[in-house]
């Protein structure tokens, strides 16, 4: 049998926030969906898909997921990079979706079947003050979560990334151009160990606790933090330093046994080689949607497993339900799954996307719909046109630009 890609389209919709979805059509009447959402850079990914990838896809056999991946990766002179890899991720996801639908089987079956029935997820607790944060952790625990990421406003710092002013939902980007936020690492470092001491003593030893530093420390500061948090047994400390300096993790590692997760902004295995081969981290954060899709992440996860490193994919609400469903399939299948980040999308998002997963008592599971199993209602999607949004930028009190 022959099978051919006949067309593909990019659908950009903004039910509360922007999502970019690639829809790939075949001559067999089957189509596949892939997530290409890159927060703040949605139009850049769309332009690359529309100006090059889609015309290059037409006529190819969608079943050749491996060759098509390499056509866009090796075949491209300008390799790697968030924008091009998000586009390639969407292509890859859509083709695996088609493969599952063609073979009438859910994606996890194509990746080795089930290693588990459901995947453990972590929730988010963000409070403006220590007391507020303690209360938020309690609320997540009541919803059955076994793992909670704890972020808090810091005394003396006006606004803290990841801690929403309006706490009804989590949205790191703002409409329009970047806001400026001011940052003070020493205030942060003085406060966080106290926060975790309180959370641990309030909720006991069983609850898994996570924390995201958002790349805000120098290696030696991160080493101090990891060491001071050691008594509170974190599940992980995320992005303690800016991840492009892989050698920086050696300093942290020498000082502390606090597990480290890194890489939500990475996009290929080459961002991880020192981390993995020197066992400098414990969890891979790079998600399917930004790390080259299923084809590439399967290789990264397998490589990591040799070094006893687990997955812990990024899963904030600025990644679409297509990515989340694909991630659950992937997590069900691989042996070295660790944890999956989970924030429920707002209801209007789940009106645009028809989802096939559900949350129950600390875990997510997917049903047996073939392929990835998520669909997109294009008529509803059209009701929510693109709206520009961007991340805040960070400056120190004296005005110096600071990292992400
Ligand atoms: O900054 O989803 O671990 N989660 C995070 C998120 C990310 C945003 C990026 O778009 O760090 O808040
Ligand atoms: Co993060």
GROMACS .gro file of C-alpha atoms and ligand atoms in nm:
model
  417
    1UNK     CA    1   0.000   0.000   0.000
    2UNK     CA    2   0.113   0.352  -0.069
    3UNK     CA    3   0.030   0.642   0.153
    4UNK     CA    4   0.097   1.006   0.086
    5UNK     CA    5   0.077   1.337   0.265
    6UNK     CA    6  -0.155   1.554   0.058
    7UNK     CA    7  -0.161   1.874   0.261
    8UNK     CA    8  -0.094   2.027   0.602
    9UNK     CA    9  -0.220   2.338   0.779
   10UNK     CA   10  -0.121   2.539   1.084
   11UNK     CA   11  -0.406   2.633   1.317
   12UNK     CA   12  -0.335   2.914   1.562
   13UNK     CA   13  -0.595   2.972   1.829
   14UNK     CA   14  -0.603   3.170   2.154
   15UNK     CA   15  -0.856   3.031   2.402
   16UNK     CA   16  -0.704   3.231   2.688
   17UNK     CA   17  -0.355   3.174   2.550
   18UNK     CA   18  -0.202   3.093   2.212
   19UNK     CA   19  -0.173   2.739   2.081
   20UNK     CA   20  -0.019   2.636   1.749
   21UNK     CA   21  -0.136   2.304   1.603
   22UNK     CA   22  -0.015   2.136   1.286
   23UNK     CA   23  -0.272   1.924   1.103
   24UNK     CA   24  -0.131   1.684   0.843
   25UNK     CA   25  -0.367   1.527   0.584
   26UNK     CA   26  -0.316   1.205   0.387
   27UNK     CA   27  -0.464   1.046   0.077
   28UNK     CA   28  -0.620   0.778   0.303
   29UNK     CA   29  -0.856   1.026   0.467
   30UNK     CA   30  -0.661   1.002   0.792
   31UNK     CA   31  -0.509   1.315   0.947
   32UNK     CA   32  -0.270   1.369   1.236
   33UNK     CA   33  -0.223   1.651   1.487
   34UNK     CA   34   0.101   1.785   1.633
   35UNK     CA   35   0.165   2.060   1.890
   36UNK     CA   36   0.397   2.341   1.776
   37UNK     CA   37   0.330   2.590   2.057
   38UNK     CA   38   0.633   2.794   2.161
   39UNK     CA   39   0.526   3.055   2.414
   40UNK     CA   40   0.582   3.405   2.271
   41UNK     CA   41   0.724   3.273   1.943
   42UNK     CA   42   0.410   3.123   1.792
   43UNK     CA   43   0.433   3.326   1.471
   44UNK     CA   44   0.797   3.232   1.413
   45UNK     CA   45   0.719   2.859   1.428
   46UNK     CA   46   0.415   2.910   1.206
   47UNK     CA   47   0.623   3.094   0.946
   48UNK     CA   48   0.883   2.816   0.931
   49UNK     CA   49   0.613   2.550   0.900
   50UNK     CA   50   0.420   2.735   0.631
   51UNK     CA   51   0.709   2.865   0.425
   52UNK     CA   52   0.917   2.547   0.418
   53UNK     CA   53   0.804   2.241   0.612
   54UNK     CA   54   0.455   2.200   0.471
   55UNK     CA   55   0.555   2.229   0.103
   56UNK     CA   56   0.843   1.984   0.174
   57UNK     CA   57   0.608   1.735   0.345
   58UNK     CA   58   0.358   1.709   0.062
   59UNK     CA   59   0.402   1.386  -0.134
   60UNK     CA   60   0.604   1.208   0.137
   61UNK     CA   61   0.488   0.878   0.290
   62UNK     CA   62   0.382   0.970   0.648
   63UNK     CA   63   0.472   0.625   0.775
   64UNK     CA   64   0.844   0.701   0.734
   65UNK     CA   65   0.869   0.886   1.065
   66UNK     CA   66   1.242   0.818   1.106
   67UNK     CA   67   1.345   0.932   0.761
   68UNK     CA   68   1.121   1.239   0.767
   69UNK     CA   69   1.266   1.338   1.106
   70UNK     CA   70   1.617   1.324   0.963
   71UNK     CA   71   1.508   1.500   0.645
   72UNK     CA   72   1.416   1.805   0.854
   73UNK     CA   73   1.700   1.769   1.108
   74UNK     CA   74   2.005   1.649   0.915
   75UNK     CA   75   1.876   1.790   0.592
   76UNK     CA   76   1.863   2.140   0.737
   77UNK     CA   77   2.174   2.353   0.721
   78UNK     CA   78   2.057   2.552   1.032
   79UNK     CA   79   2.025   2.280   1.291
   80UNK     CA   80   1.872   2.287   1.639
   81UNK     CA   81   1.713   2.597   1.793
   82UNK     CA   82   1.376   2.633   1.966
   83UNK     CA   83   1.180   2.756   1.665
   84UNK     CA   84   1.285   2.493   1.412
   85UNK     CA   85   1.274   2.211   1.668
   86UNK     CA   86   0.919   2.306   1.774
   87UNK     CA   87   0.817   2.282   1.408
   88UNK     CA   88   0.989   1.945   1.372
   89UNK     CA   89   0.825   1.824   1.695
   90UNK     CA   90   0.482   1.905   1.556
   91UNK     CA   91   0.555   1.724   1.229
   92UNK     CA   92   0.680   1.419   1.417
   93UNK     CA   93   0.382   1.408   1.655
   94UNK     CA   94   0.136   1.441   1.368
   95UNK     CA   95   0.301   1.154   1.181
   96UNK     CA   96   0.293   0.925   1.487
   97UNK     CA   97  -0.072   1.021   1.531
   98UNK     CA   98  -0.133   0.912   1.171
   99UNK     CA   99   0.062   0.590   1.228
  100UNK     CA  100  -0.154   0.502   1.530
  101UNK     CA  101  -0.476   0.583   1.346
  102UNK     CA  102  -0.365   0.384   1.040
  103UNK     CA  103  -0.281   0.079   1.254
  104UNK     CA  104  -0.589   0.143   1.475
  105UNK     CA  105  -0.389   0.144   1.797
  106UNK     CA  106  -0.306   0.400   2.069
  107UNK     CA  107   0.037   0.561   2.054
  108UNK     CA  108   0.174   0.387   2.364
  109UNK     CA  109   0.142   0.055   2.182
  110UNK     CA  110   0.382   0.173   1.914
  111UNK     CA  111   0.640   0.266   2.178
  112UNK     CA  112   0.661  -0.067   2.359
  113UNK     CA  113   0.317  -0.101   2.512
  114UNK     CA  114   0.235  -0.028   2.874
  115UNK     CA  115   0.504  -0.025   3.141
  116UNK     CA  116   0.239   0.115   3.378
  117UNK     CA  117  -0.135   0.185   3.374
  118UNK     CA  118  -0.114   0.552   3.474
  119UNK     CA  119   0.148   0.820   3.522
  120UNK     CA  120   0.227   1.011   3.839
  121UNK     CA  121   0.194   1.386   3.798
  122UNK     CA  122   0.290   1.685   4.005
  123UNK     CA  123   0.066   1.979   4.080
  124UNK     CA  124   0.150   2.344   4.137
  125UNK     CA  125   0.115   2.538   4.460
  126UNK     CA  126   0.194   2.910   4.423
  127UNK     CA  127   0.133   3.152   4.707
  128UNK     CA  128   0.210   3.518   4.758
  129UNK     CA  129   0.336   3.462   5.113
  130UNK     CA  130   0.463   3.166   5.315
  131UNK     CA  131   0.122   3.117   5.483
  132UNK     CA  132  -0.061   3.149   5.154
  133UNK     CA  133   0.175   2.893   4.997
  134UNK     CA  134   0.122   2.645   5.282
  135UNK     CA  135  -0.251   2.673   5.226
  136UNK     CA  136  -0.211   2.615   4.851
  137UNK     CA  137  -0.003   2.300   4.913
  138UNK     CA  138  -0.282   2.173   5.136
  139UNK     CA  139  -0.541   2.233   4.863
  140UNK     CA  140  -0.340   2.031   4.608
  141UNK     CA  141  -0.291   1.751   4.858
  142UNK     CA  142  -0.667   1.739   4.910
  143UNK     CA  143  -0.710   1.690   4.534
  144UNK     CA  144  -0.509   1.370   4.574
  145UNK     CA  145  -0.176   1.485   4.435
  146UNK     CA  146   0.121   1.287   4.562
  147UNK     CA  147   0.368   1.545   4.436
  148UNK     CA  148   0.353   1.925   4.450
  149UNK     CA  149   0.578   2.194   4.309
  150UNK     CA  150   0.605   2.472   4.566
  151UNK     CA  151   0.673   2.834   4.461
  152UNK     CA  152   0.622   3.139   4.677
  153UNK     CA  153   0.644   3.515   4.669
  154UNK     CA  154   0.970   3.626   4.835
  155UNK     CA  155   0.972   3.889   5.112
  156UNK     CA  156   1.125   4.206   4.968
  157UNK     CA  157   1.071   4.111   4.602
  158UNK     CA  158   0.770   4.268   4.433
  159UNK     CA  159   0.670   3.998   4.188
  160UNK     CA  160   0.804   3.649   4.148
  161UNK     CA  161   0.787   3.455   3.821
  162UNK     CA  162   0.547   3.166   3.842
  163UNK     CA  163   0.350   3.320   4.127
  164UNK     CA  164   0.042   3.467   3.964
  165UNK     CA  165  -0.114   3.795   4.077
  166UNK     CA  166  -0.450   3.641   3.987
  167UNK     CA  167  -0.420   3.293   4.129
  168UNK     CA  168  -0.720   3.145   3.942
  169UNK     CA  169  -0.491   3.012   3.668
  170UNK     CA  170  -0.123   2.995   3.581
  171UNK     CA  171   0.005   3.204   3.293
  172UNK     CA  172   0.370   3.301   3.270
  173UNK     CA  173   0.328   3.530   2.965
  174UNK     CA  174   0.152   3.866   2.959
  175UNK     CA  175  -0.028   4.023   2.666
  176UNK     CA  176   0.193   4.259   2.464
  177UNK     CA  177   0.561   4.338   2.517
  178UNK     CA  178   0.763   4.216   2.820
  179UNK     CA  179   0.703   4.359   3.166
  180UNK     CA  180   1.011   4.421   3.379
  181UNK     CA  181   1.042   4.227   3.704
  182UNK     CA  182   1.310   4.293   3.966
  183UNK     CA  183   1.508   4.013   4.118
  184UNK     CA  184   1.732   3.970   4.423
  185UNK     CA  185   1.902   3.632   4.457
  186UNK     CA  186   2.021   3.684   4.814
  187UNK     CA  187   1.665   3.751   4.939
  188UNK     CA  188   1.551   3.443   4.751
  189UNK     CA  189   1.826   3.222   4.896
  190UNK     CA  190   1.753   3.339   5.248
  191UNK     CA  191   1.384   3.254   5.220
  192UNK     CA  192   1.352   2.924   5.032
  193UNK     CA  193   1.504   2.685   5.292
  194UNK     CA  194   1.269   2.831   5.554
  195UNK     CA  195   0.974   2.777   5.321
  196UNK     CA  196   1.060   2.409   5.272
  197UNK     CA  197   1.121   2.356   5.641
  198UNK     CA  198   0.764   2.477   5.706
  199UNK     CA  199   0.610   2.279   5.419
  200UNK     CA  200   0.785   1.960   5.524
  201UNK     CA  201   0.685   1.992   5.887
  202UNK     CA  202   0.323   2.078   5.795
  203UNK     CA  203   0.270   1.793   5.546
  204UNK     CA  204   0.498   1.515   5.662
  205UNK     CA  205   0.755   1.300   5.486
  206UNK     CA  206   0.542   1.129   5.220
  207UNK     CA  207   0.441   1.419   4.998
  208UNK     CA  208   0.687   1.466   4.710
  209UNK     CA  209   0.805   1.826   4.701
  210UNK     CA  210   0.952   1.998   4.398
  211UNK     CA  211   1.088   2.348   4.341
  212UNK     CA  212   1.177   2.547   4.029
  213UNK     CA  213   1.464   2.799   4.049
  214UNK     CA  214   1.396   2.920   3.692
  215UNK     CA  215   1.769   2.950   3.617
  216UNK     CA  216   1.816   3.229   3.871
  217UNK     CA  217   2.135   3.118   4.051
  218UNK     CA  218   2.507   3.112   3.979
  219UNK     CA  219   2.651   2.762   4.020
  220UNK     CA  220   2.790   2.829   4.367
  221UNK     CA  221   2.461   2.985   4.483
  222UNK     CA  222   2.273   2.685   4.349
  223UNK     CA  223   2.512   2.457   4.537
  224UNK     CA  224   2.432   2.641   4.860
  225UNK     CA  225   2.058   2.612   4.795
  226UNK     CA  226   2.073   2.242   4.704
  227UNK     CA  227   2.276   2.175   5.018
  228UNK     CA  228   2.047   2.374   5.247
  229UNK     CA  229   1.741   2.200   5.105
  230UNK     CA  230   1.889   1.854   5.157
  231UNK     CA  231   1.718   1.792   5.495
  232UNK     CA  232   1.376   1.843   5.333
  233UNK     CA  233   1.426   1.565   5.074
  234UNK     CA  234   1.305   1.730   4.758
  235UNK     CA  235   1.186   1.513   4.472
  236UNK     CA  236   1.380   1.758   4.258
  237UNK     CA  237   1.528   2.103   4.233
  238UNK     CA  238   1.459   2.234   3.883
  239UNK     CA  239   1.675   2.457   3.664
  240UNK     CA  240   1.903   2.568   3.949
  241UNK     CA  241   2.131   2.741   3.699
  242UNK     CA  242   2.113   2.861   3.343
  243UNK     CA  243   2.138   2.531   3.159
  244UNK     CA  244   2.369   2.627   2.875
  245UNK     CA  245   2.671   2.590   3.106
  246UNK     CA  246   2.660   2.215   3.151
  247UNK     CA  247   2.988   2.213   3.346
  248UNK     CA  248   2.823   2.437   3.609
  249UNK     CA  249   2.633   2.138   3.741
  250UNK     CA  250   2.955   1.973   3.858
  251UNK     CA  251   2.981   2.230   4.135
  252UNK     CA  252   2.628   2.160   4.256
  253UNK     CA  253   2.672   1.786   4.235
  254UNK     CA  254   2.987   1.789   4.449
  255UNK     CA  255   2.798   1.965   4.727
  256UNK     CA  256   2.463   1.797   4.751
  257UNK     CA  257   2.245   1.491   4.696
  258UNK     CA  258   1.933   1.698   4.614
  259UNK     CA  259   1.806   1.554   4.281
  260UNK     CA  260   1.828   1.790   3.984
  261UNK     CA  261   1.588   1.835   3.689
  262UNK     CA  262   1.686   2.043   3.390
  263UNK     CA  263   1.609   2.127   3.031
  264UNK     CA  264   1.258   2.262   2.971
  265UNK     CA  265   1.418   2.511   2.731
  266UNK     CA  266   1.640   2.255   2.558
  267UNK     CA  267   1.569   2.114   2.217
  268UNK     CA  268   1.813   1.835   2.126
  269UNK     CA  269   2.025   1.562   2.282
  270UNK     CA  270   2.328   1.784   2.228
  271UNK     CA  271   2.207   2.011   2.509
  272UNK     CA  272   2.232   1.713   2.743
  273UNK     CA  273   2.546   1.516   2.658
  274UNK     CA  274   2.767   1.634   2.948
  275UNK     CA  275   2.475   1.625   3.193
  276UNK     CA  276   2.392   1.268   3.104
  277UNK     CA  277   2.731   1.110   3.055
  278UNK     CA  278   2.869   1.265   3.377
  279UNK     CA  279   2.547   1.189   3.567
  280UNK     CA  280   2.511   1.555   3.664
  281UNK     CA  281   2.130   1.550   3.662
  282UNK     CA  282   1.850   1.310   3.753
  283UNK     CA  283   1.554   1.418   3.539
  284UNK     CA  284   1.512   1.523   3.175
  285UNK     CA  285   1.266   1.815   3.140
  286UNK     CA  286   1.276   1.861   2.759
  287UNK     CA  287   0.919   1.794   2.640
  288UNK     CA  288   0.802   1.629   2.319
  289UNK     CA  289   0.675   1.960   2.182
  290UNK     CA  290   1.013   2.135   2.202
  291UNK     CA  291   1.258   1.846   2.179
  292UNK     CA  292   1.193   1.703   1.834
  293UNK     CA  293   0.885   1.498   1.913
  294UNK     CA  294   0.850   1.131   1.987
  295UNK     CA  295   1.126   1.016   1.753
  296UNK     CA  296   1.395   1.223   1.922
  297UNK     CA  297   1.275   1.200   2.284
  298UNK     CA  298   1.265   0.820   2.261
  299UNK     CA  299   1.636   0.827   2.184
  300UNK     CA  300   1.710   1.083   2.456
  301UNK     CA  301   1.513   0.881   2.714
  302UNK     CA  302   1.688   0.558   2.614
  303UNK     CA  303   2.029   0.726   2.630
  304UNK     CA  304   1.941   0.872   2.973
  305UNK     CA  305   1.827   0.533   3.099
  306UNK     CA  306   2.178   0.395   3.052
  307UNK     CA  307   2.288   0.652   3.311
  308UNK     CA  308   1.995   0.587   3.547
  309UNK     CA  309   1.836   0.921   3.460
  310UNK     CA  310   1.455   0.951   3.442
  311UNK     CA  311   1.208   1.170   3.257
  312UNK     CA  312   1.008   1.454   3.408
  313UNK     CA  313   0.860   1.635   3.111
  314UNK     CA  314   0.763   1.998   3.111
  315UNK     CA  315   0.382   2.020   3.109
  316UNK     CA  316   0.270   2.373   3.189
  317UNK     CA  317  -0.053   2.508   3.043
  318UNK     CA  318   0.132   2.681   2.759
  319UNK     CA  319   0.189   2.337   2.603
  320UNK     CA  320  -0.124   2.215   2.426
  321UNK     CA  321  -0.345   1.915   2.509
  322UNK     CA  322  -0.198   1.741   2.202
  323UNK     CA  323   0.145   1.750   2.367
  324UNK     CA  324   0.006   1.641   2.703
  325UNK     CA  325  -0.176   1.340   2.558
  326UNK     CA  326   0.130   1.237   2.355
  327UNK     CA  327   0.340   1.271   2.671
  328UNK     CA  328   0.110   1.045   2.870
  329UNK     CA  329   0.137   0.774   2.600
  330UNK     CA  330   0.514   0.814   2.600
  331UNK     CA  331   0.534   0.805   2.980
  332UNK     CA  332   0.317   0.494   2.995
  333UNK     CA  333   0.551   0.311   2.761
  334UNK     CA  334   0.908   0.384   2.868
  335UNK     CA  335   1.078   0.215   3.161
  336UNK     CA  336   1.262   0.520   3.297
  337UNK     CA  337   0.959   0.744   3.343
  338UNK     CA  338   0.992   0.963   3.653
  339UNK     CA  339   0.705   1.211   3.681
  340UNK     CA  340   0.494   1.433   3.454
  341UNK     CA  341   0.419   1.800   3.518
  342UNK     CA  342   0.046   1.872   3.513
  343UNK     CA  343  -0.159   2.187   3.528
  344UNK     CA  344  -0.518   2.152   3.413
  345UNK     CA  345  -0.598   2.369   3.110
  346UNK     CA  346  -0.881   2.617   3.144
  347UNK     CA  347  -1.224   2.494   3.040
  348UNK     CA  348  -1.226   2.698   2.717
  349UNK     CA  349  -0.908   2.519   2.608
  350UNK     CA  350  -1.080   2.185   2.652
  351UNK     CA  351  -1.373   2.314   2.446
  352UNK     CA  352  -1.140   2.376   2.152
  353UNK     CA  353  -0.946   2.051   2.202
  354UNK     CA  354  -1.132   1.726   2.263
  355UNK     CA  355  -0.916   1.542   2.514
  356UNK     CA  356  -0.875   1.172   2.589
  357UNK     CA  357  -0.698   1.181   2.925
  358UNK     CA  358  -0.818   1.219   3.278
  359UNK     CA  359  -0.679   1.301   3.618
  360UNK     CA  360  -0.755   1.079   3.914
  361UNK     CA  361  -0.595   1.072   4.260
  362UNK     CA  362  -0.247   1.190   4.166
  363UNK     CA  363  -0.224   1.019   3.827
  364UNK     CA  364  -0.312   1.083   3.461
  365UNK     CA  365  -0.425   0.815   3.220
  366UNK     CA  366  -0.532   0.809   2.853
  367UNK     CA  367  -0.803   0.604   2.688
  368UNK     CA  368  -0.750   0.370   2.392
  369UNK     CA  369  -0.843   0.612   2.112
  370UNK     CA  370  -0.603   0.532   1.825
  371UNK     CA  371  -0.299   0.755   1.775
  372UNK     CA  372  -0.249   1.041   2.020
  373UNK     CA  373  -0.625   1.065   2.061
  374UNK     CA  374  -0.683   1.441   2.084
  375UNK     CA  375  -0.891   1.630   1.827
  376UNK     CA  376  -0.932   1.998   1.751
  377UNK     CA  377  -1.265   2.170   1.688
  378UNK     CA  378  -1.168   2.416   1.415
  379UNK     CA  379  -1.489   2.610   1.428
  380UNK     CA  380  -1.439   2.680   1.798
  381UNK     CA  381  -1.068   2.748   1.740
  382UNK     CA  382  -1.160   3.024   1.494
  383UNK     CA  383  -1.348   3.208   1.767
  384UNK     CA  384  -1.020   3.285   1.947
  385UNK     CA  385  -0.775   3.476   1.726
  386UNK     CA  386  -0.401   3.502   1.802
  387UNK     CA  387  -0.303   3.760   2.064
  388UNK     CA  388   0.058   3.865   2.113
  389UNK     CA  389   0.206   3.768   2.448
  390UNK     CA  390   0.553   3.762   2.600
  391UNK     CA  391   0.749   3.661   2.908
  392UNK     CA  392   0.860   3.922   3.158
  393UNK     CA  393   1.226   4.020   3.162
  394UNK     CA  394   1.430   4.029   3.482
  395UNK     CA  395   1.655   4.301   3.609
  396UNK     CA  396   1.853   4.334   3.931
  397UNK     CA  397   1.771   4.631   4.154
  398UNK     CA  398   2.048   4.837   3.985
  399UNK     CA  399   1.897   4.768   3.643
  400UNK     CA  400   2.132   4.492   3.524
  401UNK     CA  401   1.959   4.245   3.292
  402UNK     CA  402   1.933   3.907   3.457
  403UNK     CA  403   1.893   3.555   3.330
  404UNK     CA  404   1.619   3.331   3.240
  405LIG     O1  405   0.844   2.878   3.251
  405LIG     O2  406   0.573   2.708   3.095
  405LIG     O3  407   0.845   2.435   3.510
  405LIG     N1  408   0.771   2.510   3.457
  405LIG     C1  409   0.803   2.632   3.418
  405LIG     C2  410   0.700   2.710   3.341
  405LIG     C3  411   0.765   2.767   3.219
  405LIG     C4  412   0.663   2.810   3.117
  405LIG     C5  413   0.734   2.846   2.988
  405LIG     O4  414   0.645   2.880   2.891
  405LIG     O5  415   0.912   2.675   3.445
  405LIG     O6  416   0.646   2.811   3.418
  406LIG    CO1  417   1.051   2.519   3.496
   0.00000   0.00000   0.00000
